[in-house]
Coordinates of C-alpha atoms in Angstrom, one line a residue:
X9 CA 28.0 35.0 1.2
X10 CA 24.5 35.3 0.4
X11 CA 21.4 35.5 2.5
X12 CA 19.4 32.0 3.5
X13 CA 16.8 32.9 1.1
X14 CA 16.8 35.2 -1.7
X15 CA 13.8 36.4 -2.9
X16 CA 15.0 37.1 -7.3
X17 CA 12.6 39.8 -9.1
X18 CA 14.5 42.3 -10.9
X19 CA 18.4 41.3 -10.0
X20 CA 20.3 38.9 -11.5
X21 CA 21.3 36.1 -10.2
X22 CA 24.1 33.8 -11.2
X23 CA 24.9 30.2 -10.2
X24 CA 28.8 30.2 -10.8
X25 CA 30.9 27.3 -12.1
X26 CA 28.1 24.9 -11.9
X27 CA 27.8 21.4 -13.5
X28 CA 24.7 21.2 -15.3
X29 CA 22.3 18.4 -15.9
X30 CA 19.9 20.3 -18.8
X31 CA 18.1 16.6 -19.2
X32 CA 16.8 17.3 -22.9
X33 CA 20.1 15.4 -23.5
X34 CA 21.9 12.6 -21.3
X35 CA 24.8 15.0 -20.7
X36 CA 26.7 17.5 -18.0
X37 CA 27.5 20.6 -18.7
X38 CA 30.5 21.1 -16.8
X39 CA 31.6 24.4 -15.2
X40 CA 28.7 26.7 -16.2
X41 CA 27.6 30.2 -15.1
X42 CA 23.3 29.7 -15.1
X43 CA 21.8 33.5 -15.0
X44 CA 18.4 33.9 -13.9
X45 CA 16.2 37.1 -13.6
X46 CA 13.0 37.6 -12.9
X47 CA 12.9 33.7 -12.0
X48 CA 13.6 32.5 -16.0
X49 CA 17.4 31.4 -17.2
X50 CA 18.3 33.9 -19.2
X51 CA 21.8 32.3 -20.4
X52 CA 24.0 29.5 -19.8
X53 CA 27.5 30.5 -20.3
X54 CA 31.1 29.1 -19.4
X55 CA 32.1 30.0 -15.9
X56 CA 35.4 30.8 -17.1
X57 CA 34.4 33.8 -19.7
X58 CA 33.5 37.2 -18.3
X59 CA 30.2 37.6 -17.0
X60 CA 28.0 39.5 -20.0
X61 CA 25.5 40.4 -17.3
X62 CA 25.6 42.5 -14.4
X63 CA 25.6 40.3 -11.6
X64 CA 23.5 40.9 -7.9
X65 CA 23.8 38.1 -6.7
X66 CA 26.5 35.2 -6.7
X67 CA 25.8 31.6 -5.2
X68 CA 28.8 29.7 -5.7
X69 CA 28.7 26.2 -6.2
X70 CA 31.4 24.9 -7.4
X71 CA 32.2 20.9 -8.7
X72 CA 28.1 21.1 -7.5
X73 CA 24.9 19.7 -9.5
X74 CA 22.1 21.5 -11.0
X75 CA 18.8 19.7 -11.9
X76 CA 15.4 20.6 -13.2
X77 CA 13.0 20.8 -10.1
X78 CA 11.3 17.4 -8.8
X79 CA 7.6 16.3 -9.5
X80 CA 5.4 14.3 -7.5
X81 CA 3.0 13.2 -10.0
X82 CA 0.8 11.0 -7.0
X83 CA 0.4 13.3 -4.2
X84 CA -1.9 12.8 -1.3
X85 CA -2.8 15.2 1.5
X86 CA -3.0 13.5 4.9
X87 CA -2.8 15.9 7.2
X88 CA -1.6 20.0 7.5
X89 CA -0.8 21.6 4.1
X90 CA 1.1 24.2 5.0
X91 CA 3.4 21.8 6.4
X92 CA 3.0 18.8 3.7
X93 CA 4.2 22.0 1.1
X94 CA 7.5 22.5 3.2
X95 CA 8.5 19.0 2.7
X96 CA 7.7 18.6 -0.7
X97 CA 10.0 21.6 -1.1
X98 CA 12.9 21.1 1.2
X99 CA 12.9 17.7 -0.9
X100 CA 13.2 19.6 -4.4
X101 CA 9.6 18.8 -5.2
X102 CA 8.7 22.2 -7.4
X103 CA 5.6 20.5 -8.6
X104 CA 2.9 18.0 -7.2
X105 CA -0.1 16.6 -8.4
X106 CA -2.7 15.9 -6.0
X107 CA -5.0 12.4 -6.6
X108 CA -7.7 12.7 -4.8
X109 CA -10.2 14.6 -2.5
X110 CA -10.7 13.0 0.4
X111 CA -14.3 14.4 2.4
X112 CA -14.1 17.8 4.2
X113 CA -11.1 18.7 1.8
X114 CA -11.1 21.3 -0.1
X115 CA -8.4 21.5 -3.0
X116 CA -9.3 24.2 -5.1
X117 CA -8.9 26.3 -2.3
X118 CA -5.8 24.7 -1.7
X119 CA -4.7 25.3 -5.6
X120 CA -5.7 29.0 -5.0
X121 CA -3.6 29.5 -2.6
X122 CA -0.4 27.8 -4.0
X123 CA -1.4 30.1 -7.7
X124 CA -1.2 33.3 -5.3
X125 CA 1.6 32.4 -3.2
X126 CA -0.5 33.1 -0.1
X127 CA 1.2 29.8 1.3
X128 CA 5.3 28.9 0.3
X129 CA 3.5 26.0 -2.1
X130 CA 5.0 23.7 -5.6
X131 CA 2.7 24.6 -8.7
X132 CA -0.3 22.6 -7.9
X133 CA -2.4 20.4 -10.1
X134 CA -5.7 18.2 -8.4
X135 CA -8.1 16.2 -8.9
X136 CA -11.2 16.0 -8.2
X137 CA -13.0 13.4 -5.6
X138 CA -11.9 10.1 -5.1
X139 CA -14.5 8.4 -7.0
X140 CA -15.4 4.6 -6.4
X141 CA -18.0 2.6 -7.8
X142 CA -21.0 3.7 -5.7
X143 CA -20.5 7.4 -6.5
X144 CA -21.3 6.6 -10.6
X145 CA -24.4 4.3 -9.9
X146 CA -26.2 5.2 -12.8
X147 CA -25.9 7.5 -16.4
X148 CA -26.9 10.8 -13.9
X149 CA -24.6 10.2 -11.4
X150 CA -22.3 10.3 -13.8
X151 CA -23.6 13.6 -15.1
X152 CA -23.9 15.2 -11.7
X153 CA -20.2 14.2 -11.8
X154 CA -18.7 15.0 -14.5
X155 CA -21.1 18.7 -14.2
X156 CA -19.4 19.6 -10.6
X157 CA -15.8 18.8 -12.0
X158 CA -16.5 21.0 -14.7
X159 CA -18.0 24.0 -12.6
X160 CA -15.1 23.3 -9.8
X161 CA -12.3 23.7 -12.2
X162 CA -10.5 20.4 -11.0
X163 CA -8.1 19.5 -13.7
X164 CA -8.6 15.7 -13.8
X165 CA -11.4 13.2 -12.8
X166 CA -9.9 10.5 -10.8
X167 CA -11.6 6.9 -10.8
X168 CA -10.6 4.0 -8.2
X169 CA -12.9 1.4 -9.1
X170 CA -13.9 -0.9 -11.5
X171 CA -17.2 0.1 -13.4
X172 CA -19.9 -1.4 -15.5
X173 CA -19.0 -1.2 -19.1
X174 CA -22.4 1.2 -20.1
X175 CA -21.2 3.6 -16.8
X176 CA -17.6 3.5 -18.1
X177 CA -18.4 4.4 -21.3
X178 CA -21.0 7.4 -20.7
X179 CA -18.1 9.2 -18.3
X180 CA -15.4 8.6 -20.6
X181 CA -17.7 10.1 -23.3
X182 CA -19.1 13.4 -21.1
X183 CA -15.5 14.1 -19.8
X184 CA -14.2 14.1 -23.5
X185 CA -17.3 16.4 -24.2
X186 CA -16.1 18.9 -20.9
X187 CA -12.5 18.4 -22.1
X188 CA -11.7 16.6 -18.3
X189 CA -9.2 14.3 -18.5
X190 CA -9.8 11.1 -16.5
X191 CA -6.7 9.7 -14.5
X192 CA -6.5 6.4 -11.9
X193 CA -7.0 3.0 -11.7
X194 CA -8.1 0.6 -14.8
X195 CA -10.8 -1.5 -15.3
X196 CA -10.1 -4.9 -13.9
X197 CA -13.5 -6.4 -15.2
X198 CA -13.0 -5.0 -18.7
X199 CA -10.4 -6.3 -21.4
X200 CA -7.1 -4.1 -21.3
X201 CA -7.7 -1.5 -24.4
X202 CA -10.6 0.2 -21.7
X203 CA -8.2 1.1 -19.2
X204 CA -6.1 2.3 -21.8
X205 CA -8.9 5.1 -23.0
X206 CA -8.2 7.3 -19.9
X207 CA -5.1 9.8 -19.7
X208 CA -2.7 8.3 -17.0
X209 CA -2.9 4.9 -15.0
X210 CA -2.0 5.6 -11.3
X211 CA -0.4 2.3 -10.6
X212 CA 1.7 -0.4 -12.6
X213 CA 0.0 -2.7 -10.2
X214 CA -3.1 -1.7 -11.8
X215 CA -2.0 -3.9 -14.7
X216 CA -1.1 -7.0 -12.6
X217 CA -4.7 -7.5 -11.7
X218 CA -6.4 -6.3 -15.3
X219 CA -4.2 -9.3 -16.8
X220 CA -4.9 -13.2 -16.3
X221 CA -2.8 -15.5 -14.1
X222 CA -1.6 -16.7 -17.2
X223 CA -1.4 -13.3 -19.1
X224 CA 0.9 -12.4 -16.5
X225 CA 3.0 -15.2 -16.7
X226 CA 3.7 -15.4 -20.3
X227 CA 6.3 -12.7 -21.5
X228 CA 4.9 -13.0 -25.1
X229 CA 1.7 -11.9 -24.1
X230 CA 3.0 -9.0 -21.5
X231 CA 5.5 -7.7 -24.6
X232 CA 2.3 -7.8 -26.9
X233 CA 0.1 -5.7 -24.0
X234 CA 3.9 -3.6 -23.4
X235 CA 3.1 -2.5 -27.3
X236 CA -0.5 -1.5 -27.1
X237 CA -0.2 0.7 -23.7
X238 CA 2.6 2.2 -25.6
X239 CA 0.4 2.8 -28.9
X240 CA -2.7 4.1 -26.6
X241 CA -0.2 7.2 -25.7
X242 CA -1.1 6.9 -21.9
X243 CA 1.4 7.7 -19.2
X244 CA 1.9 5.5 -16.5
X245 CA 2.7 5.8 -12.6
X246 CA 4.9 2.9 -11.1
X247 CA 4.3 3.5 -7.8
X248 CA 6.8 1.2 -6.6
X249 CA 7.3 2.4 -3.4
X250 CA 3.8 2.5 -1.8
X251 CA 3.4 -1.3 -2.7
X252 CA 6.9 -2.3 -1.2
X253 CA 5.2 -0.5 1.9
X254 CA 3.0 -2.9 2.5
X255 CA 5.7 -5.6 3.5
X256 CA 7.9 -3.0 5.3
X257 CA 4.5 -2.7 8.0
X258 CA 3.6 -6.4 7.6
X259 CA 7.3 -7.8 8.1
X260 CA 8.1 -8.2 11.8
X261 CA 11.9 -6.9 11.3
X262 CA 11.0 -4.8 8.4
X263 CA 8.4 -2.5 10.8
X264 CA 10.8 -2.2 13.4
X265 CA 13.4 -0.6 10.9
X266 CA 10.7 1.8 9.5
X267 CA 9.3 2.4 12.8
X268 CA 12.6 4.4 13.6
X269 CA 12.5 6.2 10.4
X270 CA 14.6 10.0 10.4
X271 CA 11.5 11.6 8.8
X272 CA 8.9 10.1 11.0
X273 CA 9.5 13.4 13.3
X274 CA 7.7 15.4 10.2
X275 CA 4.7 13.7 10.7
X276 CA 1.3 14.5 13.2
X277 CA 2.3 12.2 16.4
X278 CA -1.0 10.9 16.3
X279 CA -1.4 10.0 12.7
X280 CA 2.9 8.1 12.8
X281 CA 1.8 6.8 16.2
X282 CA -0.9 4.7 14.6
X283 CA 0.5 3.8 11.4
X284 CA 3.6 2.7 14.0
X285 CA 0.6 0.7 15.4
X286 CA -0.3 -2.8 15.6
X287 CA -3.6 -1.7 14.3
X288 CA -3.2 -1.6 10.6
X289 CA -4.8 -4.0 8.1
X290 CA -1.1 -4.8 6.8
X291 CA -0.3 -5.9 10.3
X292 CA -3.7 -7.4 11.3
X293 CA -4.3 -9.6 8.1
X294 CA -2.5 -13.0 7.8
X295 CA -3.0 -12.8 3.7
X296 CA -0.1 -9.6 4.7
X297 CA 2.1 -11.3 7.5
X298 CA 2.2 -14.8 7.0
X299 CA 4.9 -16.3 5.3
X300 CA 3.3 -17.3 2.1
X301 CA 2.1 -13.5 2.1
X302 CA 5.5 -11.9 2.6
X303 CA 6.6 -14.1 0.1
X304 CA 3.7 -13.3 -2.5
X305 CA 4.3 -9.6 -2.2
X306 CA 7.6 -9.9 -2.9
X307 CA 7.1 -11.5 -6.0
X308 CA 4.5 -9.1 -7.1
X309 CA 6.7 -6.7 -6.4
X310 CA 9.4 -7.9 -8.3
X311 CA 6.4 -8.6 -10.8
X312 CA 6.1 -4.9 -11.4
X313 CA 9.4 -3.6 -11.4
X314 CA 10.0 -6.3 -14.7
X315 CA 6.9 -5.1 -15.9
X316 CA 7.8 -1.3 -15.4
X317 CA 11.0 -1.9 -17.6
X318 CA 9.1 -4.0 -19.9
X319 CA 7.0 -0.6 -20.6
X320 CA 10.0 1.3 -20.8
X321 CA 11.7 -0.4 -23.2
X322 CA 8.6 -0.5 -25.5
X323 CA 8.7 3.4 -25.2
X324 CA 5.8 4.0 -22.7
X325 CA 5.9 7.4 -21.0
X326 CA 6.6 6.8 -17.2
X327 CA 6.2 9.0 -14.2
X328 CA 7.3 9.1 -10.4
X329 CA 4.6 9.2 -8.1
X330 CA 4.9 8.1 -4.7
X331 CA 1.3 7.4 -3.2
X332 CA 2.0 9.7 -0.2
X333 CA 0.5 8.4 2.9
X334 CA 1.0 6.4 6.1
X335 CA 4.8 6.3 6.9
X336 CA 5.6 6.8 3.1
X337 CA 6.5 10.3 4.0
X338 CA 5.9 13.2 1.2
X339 CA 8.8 14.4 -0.5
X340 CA 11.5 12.0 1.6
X341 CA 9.0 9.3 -0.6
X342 CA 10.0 10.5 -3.9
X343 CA 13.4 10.0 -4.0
X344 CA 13.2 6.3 -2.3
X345 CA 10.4 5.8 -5.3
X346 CA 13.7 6.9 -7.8
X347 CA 15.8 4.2 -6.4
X348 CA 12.9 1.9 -7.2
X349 CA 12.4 2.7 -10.4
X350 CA 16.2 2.7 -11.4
X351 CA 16.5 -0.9 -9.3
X352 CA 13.8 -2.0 -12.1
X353 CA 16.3 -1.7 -14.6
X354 CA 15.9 1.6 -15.9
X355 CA 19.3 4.2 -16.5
X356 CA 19.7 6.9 -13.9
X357 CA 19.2 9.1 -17.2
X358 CA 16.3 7.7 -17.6
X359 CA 15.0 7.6 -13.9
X360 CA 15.2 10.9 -13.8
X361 CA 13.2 11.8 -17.2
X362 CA 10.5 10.3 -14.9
X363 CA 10.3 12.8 -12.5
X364 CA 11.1 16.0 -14.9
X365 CA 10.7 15.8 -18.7
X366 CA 8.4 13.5 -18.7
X367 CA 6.0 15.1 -16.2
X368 CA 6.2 18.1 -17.8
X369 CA 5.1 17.0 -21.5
X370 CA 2.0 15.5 -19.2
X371 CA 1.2 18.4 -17.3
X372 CA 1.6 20.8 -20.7
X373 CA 4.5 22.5 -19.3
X374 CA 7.9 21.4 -21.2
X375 CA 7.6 25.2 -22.8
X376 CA 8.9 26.1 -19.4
X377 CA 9.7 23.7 -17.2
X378 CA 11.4 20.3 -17.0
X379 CA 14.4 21.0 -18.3
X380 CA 17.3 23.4 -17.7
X381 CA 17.8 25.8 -20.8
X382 CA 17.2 29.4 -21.9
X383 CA 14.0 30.8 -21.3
X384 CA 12.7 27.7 -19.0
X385 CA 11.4 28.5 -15.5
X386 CA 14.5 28.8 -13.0
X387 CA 12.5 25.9 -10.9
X388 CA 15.7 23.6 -10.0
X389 CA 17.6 21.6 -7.5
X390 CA 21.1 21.9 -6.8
X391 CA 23.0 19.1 -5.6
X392 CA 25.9 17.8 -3.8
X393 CA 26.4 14.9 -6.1
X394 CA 25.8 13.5 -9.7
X395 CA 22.4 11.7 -10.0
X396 CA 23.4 10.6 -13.0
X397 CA 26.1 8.2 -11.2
X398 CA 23.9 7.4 -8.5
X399 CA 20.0 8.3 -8.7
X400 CA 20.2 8.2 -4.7
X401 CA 22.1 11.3 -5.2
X402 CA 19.2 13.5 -5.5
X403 CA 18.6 13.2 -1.9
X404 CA 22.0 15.8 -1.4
X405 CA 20.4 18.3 -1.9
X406 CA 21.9 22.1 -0.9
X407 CA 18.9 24.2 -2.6
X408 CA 15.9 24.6 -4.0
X409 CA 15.1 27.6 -6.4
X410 CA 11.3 27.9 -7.1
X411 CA 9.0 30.3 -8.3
X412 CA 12.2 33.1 -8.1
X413 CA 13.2 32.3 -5.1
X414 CA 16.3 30.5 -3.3
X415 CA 16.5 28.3 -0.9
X416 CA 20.0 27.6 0.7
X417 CA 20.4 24.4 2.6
X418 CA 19.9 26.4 6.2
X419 CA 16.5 27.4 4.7
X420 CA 15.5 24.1 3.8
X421 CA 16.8 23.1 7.3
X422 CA 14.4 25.9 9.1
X423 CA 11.8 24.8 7.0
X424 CA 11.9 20.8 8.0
X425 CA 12.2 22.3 11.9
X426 CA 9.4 24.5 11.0
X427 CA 7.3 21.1 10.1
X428 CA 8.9 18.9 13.3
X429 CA 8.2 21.5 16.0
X430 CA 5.0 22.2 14.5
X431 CA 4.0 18.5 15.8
X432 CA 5.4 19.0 19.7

């Protein structure tokens, strides 16, 4: 039996007759021995041969799955870090990137202490502040901007507003001069080939409002706008989860079913309490709760989910991201995001490729990460059950390895009470 965390430098540590999901292939490696040292696999071998390493360490897990490790490619900090962290991780989150910088946050500092391991932390990526339209009022605004991103070290610029074209235009061309890549929202105002100049779009809603009613509405002209996000070369976010949000708090029966949400408990009581509330716009605003509201974001809904598929099939990069905030609890968010995404039509394969592969090629990581193979980063998930038979299967989860160390399930466990008694 071995210890409820294991901390891997120098020993060797072997995963023994494991079924592996590698994802650079849609395939399982059935009954495999994975041996890791110094937190890298060094082999992949046939459980049944003899070991051709000396062994420290044995985790059995047998008729088990192992995965590449999660990432949450739309993070947002609400609240405690140290405790946000611990849930990303206990959900098999290895990897987050933060969008946004809200006022009196500081993450740099944050990304510091994630690169030293001064806090248990995923590899960290952020962006900058959450810029709207009155923080780029004029040609040096936008220098003053694009200068502090630069000096910070943040390693995107986000946007979250629609600019005038001559604004637009000088920050796309100073962040390409500071090598910053800009990620976020499109350009509603502007024709569709703008919004397509930046790296990553945050949100296939984004697209619902850049298009026409009538744009929308006619699949020749959505396969034809499919074709030239896919030629751009930008990644896109679905974010299919945050929006179905919004009718979960603005649905009478719906809020009273989230309201008694399991991870709830992980959350301030303050901060669930008034997101529980009665005080929220999505409760408050009849454009949310009336009928002909409910029924309109449905069909958005459903809108974007034909649309996310539509930009799948034409070969458009896609990446999980669930929006973090309110009741959309980190890291429990990701996986429900998953089901989403797969509901929209895409293979559990496929699904998955959103939250590992192709997050890594974006981040500049698939050297060592995102798959499971010799000489990658030993940053996985191992599972009760085959995702690729059921994508809601990456919620039964019995460990996280990250960063050379394991995490059993009574780990993860003291790490989730960690987070709920931290809020009594």
């Amino acid at each position: 039996m071995f210890s409820s965390v294991i901390s891997a430098q120098t020993e060797i540590i072997s995963f023994e007759n494991v079924n592996v999901i590698p994802m650079n292939t849609e395939t399982v490696l059935f009954n495999k021995r994975v041996l890791i040292c110094n937190g890298r696999i060094i082999k992949i071998e046939p459980a049944s041969q003899k070991p051709t390493d000396t062994i420290e360490i044995k985790i059995q897990a047998s008729g088990k799955y192992l995965i590449p490790g999660l990432v949450e490619t739309h993070y947002h900090l609400q609240n405690s870090i140290e405790n946000e962290f611990k849930l990303l991780i206990a959900n098999g989150i290895t990897s987050a990137r933060n969008m946004a910088e809200y006022k009196g946050q500081d993450h740099m500092k944050i990304k510091e202490l994630a690169r030293n391991n001064t806090i248990l932390s995923p590899y960290y990526y952020t962006t900058g502040p959450y810029l709207k339209r009155n923080h780029l009022s004029s040609i040096n605004a936008v220098e003053k901007v694009v200068n502090t991103h630069k000096e910070k070290g943040y390693d995107y610029l986000k946007i979250a507003d629609n600019l005038p074209k001559e604004i637009y235009l000088k920050l796309l061309e100073l962040a390409q001069k500071e090598n910053i890549p800009i990620v976020g929202h499109g350009q509603r105002e502007l024709p569709l080939e703008f919004s397509l100049r930046i790296k990553s779009i945050a949100h296939v809603e984004e697209f619902m409002n850049i298009f026409s009613k009538e744009e929308r509405t006619s699949h020749n002209y959505l396969k034809r706008a499919a074709k030239e996000i896919k030629t751009s070369g930008i990644y896109v976010s679905p974010t299919l989860g945050t929006f179905e949000m919004i009718s979960r708090y603005a649905d009478k029966k719906k809020a009273t079913i989230l309201n008694k949400g399991e991870s709830i408990k992980y959350l301030p009581k303050q901060y669930s309490d008034y997101w529980r509330s009665n005080k929220i716009n999505y409760k408050t605003q009849s454009r949310f709760t009336s009928k002909e509201g409910l029924k309109r974001l449905e069909k958005q809904l459903k809108w974007q989910k034909e649309f996310t598929l539509m930009l799948h099939k034409q070969g458009v990069p896609l990446m999980a991201g669930s929006d973090t905030y309110g009741l959309f609890v980190p890291g429990f968010s990701l996986h429900r995001e998953l089901e989403l995404i797969n509901s929209a039509g895409l293979s559990a394969y496929e699904t998955l490729k959103t939250v590992t592969v192709n997050p890594a090629r974006y981040l500049n990581t698939i050297a060592e990460s995102g798959t499971l193979n010799e000489g990658k980063l030993a940053d996985m998930v191992l599972l009760d059950k085959n995702p690729l038979t059921n994508i809601s299967h990456t919620r039964t989860i019995l460990g996280v390895m990250i960063k050379g160390k394991w995490f059993d399930r009574e780990a993860l466990d003291k790490i989730l009470l960690e987070v709920e008694n931290s809020h009594k």
